[in-house]
XYZ file of C-alpha atoms in Angstrom:
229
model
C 70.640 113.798 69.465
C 74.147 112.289 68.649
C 73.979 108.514 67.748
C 75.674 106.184 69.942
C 78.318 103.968 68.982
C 78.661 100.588 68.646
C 80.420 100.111 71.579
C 78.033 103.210 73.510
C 75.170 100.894 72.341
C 76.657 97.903 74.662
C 77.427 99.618 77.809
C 74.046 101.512 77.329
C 72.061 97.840 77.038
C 74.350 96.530 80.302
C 72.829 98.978 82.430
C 69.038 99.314 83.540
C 68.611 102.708 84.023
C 64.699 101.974 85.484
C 66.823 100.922 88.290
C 69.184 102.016 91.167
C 72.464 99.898 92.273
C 74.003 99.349 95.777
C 77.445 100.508 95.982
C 78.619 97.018 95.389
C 76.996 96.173 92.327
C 77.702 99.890 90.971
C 81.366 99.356 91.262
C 80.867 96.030 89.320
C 79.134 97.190 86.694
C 81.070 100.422 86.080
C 83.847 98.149 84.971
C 81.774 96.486 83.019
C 80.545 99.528 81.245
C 83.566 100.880 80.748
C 85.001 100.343 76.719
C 87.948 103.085 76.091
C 91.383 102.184 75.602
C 92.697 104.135 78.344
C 92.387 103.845 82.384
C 89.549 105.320 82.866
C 88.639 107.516 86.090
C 85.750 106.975 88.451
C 83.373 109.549 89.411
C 80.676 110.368 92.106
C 77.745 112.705 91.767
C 76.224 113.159 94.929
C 73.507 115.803 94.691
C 72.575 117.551 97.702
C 69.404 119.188 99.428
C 71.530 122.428 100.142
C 71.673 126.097 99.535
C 75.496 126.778 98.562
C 74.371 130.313 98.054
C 73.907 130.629 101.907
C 77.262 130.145 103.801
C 76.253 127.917 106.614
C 74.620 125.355 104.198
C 77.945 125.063 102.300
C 79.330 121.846 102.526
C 83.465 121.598 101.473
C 85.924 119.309 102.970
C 88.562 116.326 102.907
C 88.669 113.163 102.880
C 91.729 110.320 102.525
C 90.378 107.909 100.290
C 91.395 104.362 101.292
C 93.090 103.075 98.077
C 94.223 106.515 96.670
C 92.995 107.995 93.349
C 94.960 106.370 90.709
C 96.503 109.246 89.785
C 100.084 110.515 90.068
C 99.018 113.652 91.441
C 101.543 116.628 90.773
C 102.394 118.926 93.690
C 104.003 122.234 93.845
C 105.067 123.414 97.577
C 105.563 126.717 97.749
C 107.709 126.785 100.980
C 110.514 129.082 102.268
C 114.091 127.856 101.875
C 114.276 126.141 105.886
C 111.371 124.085 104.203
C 112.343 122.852 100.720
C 114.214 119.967 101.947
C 111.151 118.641 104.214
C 108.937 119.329 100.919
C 111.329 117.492 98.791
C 111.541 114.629 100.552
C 107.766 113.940 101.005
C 107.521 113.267 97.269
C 106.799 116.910 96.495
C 107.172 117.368 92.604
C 108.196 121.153 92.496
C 109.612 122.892 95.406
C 110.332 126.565 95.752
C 108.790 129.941 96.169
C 109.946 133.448 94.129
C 110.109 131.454 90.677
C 107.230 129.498 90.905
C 105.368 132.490 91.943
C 106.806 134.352 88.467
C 105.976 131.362 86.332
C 102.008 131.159 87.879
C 101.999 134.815 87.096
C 102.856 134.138 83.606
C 100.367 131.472 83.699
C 101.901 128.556 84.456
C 99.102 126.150 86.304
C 100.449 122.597 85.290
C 100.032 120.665 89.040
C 97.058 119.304 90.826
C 97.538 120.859 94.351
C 99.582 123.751 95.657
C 100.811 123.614 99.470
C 102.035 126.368 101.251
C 102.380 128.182 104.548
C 100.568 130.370 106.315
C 103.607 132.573 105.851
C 103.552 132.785 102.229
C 99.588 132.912 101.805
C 100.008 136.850 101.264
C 102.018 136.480 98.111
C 99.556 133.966 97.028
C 96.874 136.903 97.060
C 97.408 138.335 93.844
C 97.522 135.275 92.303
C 93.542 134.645 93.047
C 92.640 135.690 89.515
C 94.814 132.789 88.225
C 94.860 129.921 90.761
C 90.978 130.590 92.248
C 88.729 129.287 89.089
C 91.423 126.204 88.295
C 90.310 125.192 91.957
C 94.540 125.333 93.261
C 94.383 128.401 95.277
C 95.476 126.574 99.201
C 93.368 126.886 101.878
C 93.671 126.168 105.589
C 90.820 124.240 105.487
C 91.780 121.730 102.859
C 95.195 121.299 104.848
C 97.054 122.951 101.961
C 98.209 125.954 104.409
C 100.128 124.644 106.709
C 103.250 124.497 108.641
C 103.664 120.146 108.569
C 104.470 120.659 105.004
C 105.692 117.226 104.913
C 102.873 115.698 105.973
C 100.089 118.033 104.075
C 102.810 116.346 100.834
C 102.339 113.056 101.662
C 98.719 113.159 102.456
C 98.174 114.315 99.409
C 100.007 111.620 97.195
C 98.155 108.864 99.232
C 95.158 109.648 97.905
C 93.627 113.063 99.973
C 91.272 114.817 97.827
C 89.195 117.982 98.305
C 85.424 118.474 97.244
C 83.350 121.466 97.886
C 78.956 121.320 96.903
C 79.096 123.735 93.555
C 76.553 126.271 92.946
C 73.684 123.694 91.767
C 74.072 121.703 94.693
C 76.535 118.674 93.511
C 79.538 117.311 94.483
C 81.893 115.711 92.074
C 85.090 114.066 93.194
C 86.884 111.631 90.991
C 87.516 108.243 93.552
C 89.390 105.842 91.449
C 90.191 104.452 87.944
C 88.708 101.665 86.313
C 91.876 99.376 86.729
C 91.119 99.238 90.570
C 89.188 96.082 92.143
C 85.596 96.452 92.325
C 85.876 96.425 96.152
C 88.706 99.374 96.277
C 86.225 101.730 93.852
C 83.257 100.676 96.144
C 85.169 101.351 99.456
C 86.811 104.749 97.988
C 83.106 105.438 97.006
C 81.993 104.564 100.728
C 84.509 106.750 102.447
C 83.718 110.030 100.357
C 79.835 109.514 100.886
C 80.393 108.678 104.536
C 82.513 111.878 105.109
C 79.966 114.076 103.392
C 77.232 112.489 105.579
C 79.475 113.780 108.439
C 79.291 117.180 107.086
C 75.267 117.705 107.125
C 74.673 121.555 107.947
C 72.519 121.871 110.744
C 70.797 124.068 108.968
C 69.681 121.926 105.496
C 66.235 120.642 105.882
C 64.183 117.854 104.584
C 66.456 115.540 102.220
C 70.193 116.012 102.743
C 71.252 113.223 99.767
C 69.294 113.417 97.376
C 70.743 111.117 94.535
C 74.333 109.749 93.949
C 75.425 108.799 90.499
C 78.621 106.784 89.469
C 80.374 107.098 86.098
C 83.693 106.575 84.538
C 84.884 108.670 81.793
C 82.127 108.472 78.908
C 80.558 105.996 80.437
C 76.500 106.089 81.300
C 75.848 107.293 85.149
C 74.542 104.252 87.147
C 72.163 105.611 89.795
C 72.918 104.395 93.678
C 70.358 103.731 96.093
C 70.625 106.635 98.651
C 68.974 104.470 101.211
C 72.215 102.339 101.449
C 74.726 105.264 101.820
């Protein structure tokens, strides 16, 4: 086992791990924990009592966090031309269609969400391979396929994420930085848990939340108490 730092050794002895926190005192003490030089993001773990390999127990979805993410998120709209001034103006950061299409081809994946229209989706195809295991391949679903290109934009830059259960059951979505007011990480928190509430499957049975863990960026996970979410 790797020994802890000095400063690993503090946060560790800040946080009773025999415990679990309400969201409140979670979004404290994650701050507290929190000893790297840079702005640290803010994660949730929420582990849930599904089967992703059965498709009406997957859970996937969106959710407009109140306070954003913290994070200048890049987007590339991959629009026709009657679209790439609406896309520009939202605050899109690359907007265009054939070229952008050549450079992903070559490889080219530097942005955080692609938006597109329904229009365009079947030159997107061949690009599964490339876009589909970085998580940026659009989908109707998530609001990246759309015709409101403007609006999917500015959703998106206000603080819209995606999360989808992966194959062990967990959902991990990023809902802050460490720089934010306890109350803005614990109400980000709040709205992602809420929405995934929302999104039980009919069909899961017996415990839907199972545990919910909060961390920043090698920090320790704090647990939350599920009762209070």
């Amino acid at each position: 086992m790797a020994k802890l730092t000095k400063k690993q050794k503090e946060s560790h002895a800040k946080l009773d791990r025999s415990q679990s926190y309400d969201l409140a005192a979670a979004s404290v003490l994650v701050k507290d924990i929190t000893n790297v030089k840079f702005d640290a993001s803010v994660d949730l773990s929420i582990r849930l009592g599904v089967d992703p390999r059965k498709a009406n127990q997957m859970v996937r979805g969106v959710v407009t966090l109140p306070h954003g993410t913290g994070k200048d998120v890049k987007v590339l709209a991959l629009v026709t031309p009657d679209k790439e001034a609406e896309a520009t103006e939202a605050g899109a950061d690359y907007v265009g269609l054939d070229e952008y299409l050549q450079k992903i081809k070559g490889g080219w994946t530097d942005v955080d969400v692609i938006i597109t229209m329904p229009s365009v989706m079947g030159k997107l195809g061949p690009l599964g391979r490339i876009l589909g295991p970085r998580g940026l391949m659009p989908n109707p679903k998530t609001g990246t396929v759309t015709m409101d290109v403007a609006k999917a934009v500015q959703d998106v830059k206000a603080g819209k994420i995606d999360f989808k259960v992966d194959k062990t059951g967990i959902i991990h979505a990023a809902i802050g930085k460490v720089s934010f007011d306890a109350k803005k990480i614990e109400e980000n928190a709040n709205e992602l848990i809420q929405t995934i509430i929302k999104l039980k499957p009919t069909t899961a049975k017996g415990t839907y939340v199972k545990s919910v863990f909060m961390s920043s960026t090698m920090s320790p996970s704090i647990a939350l108490e599920v009762k209070t979410v």
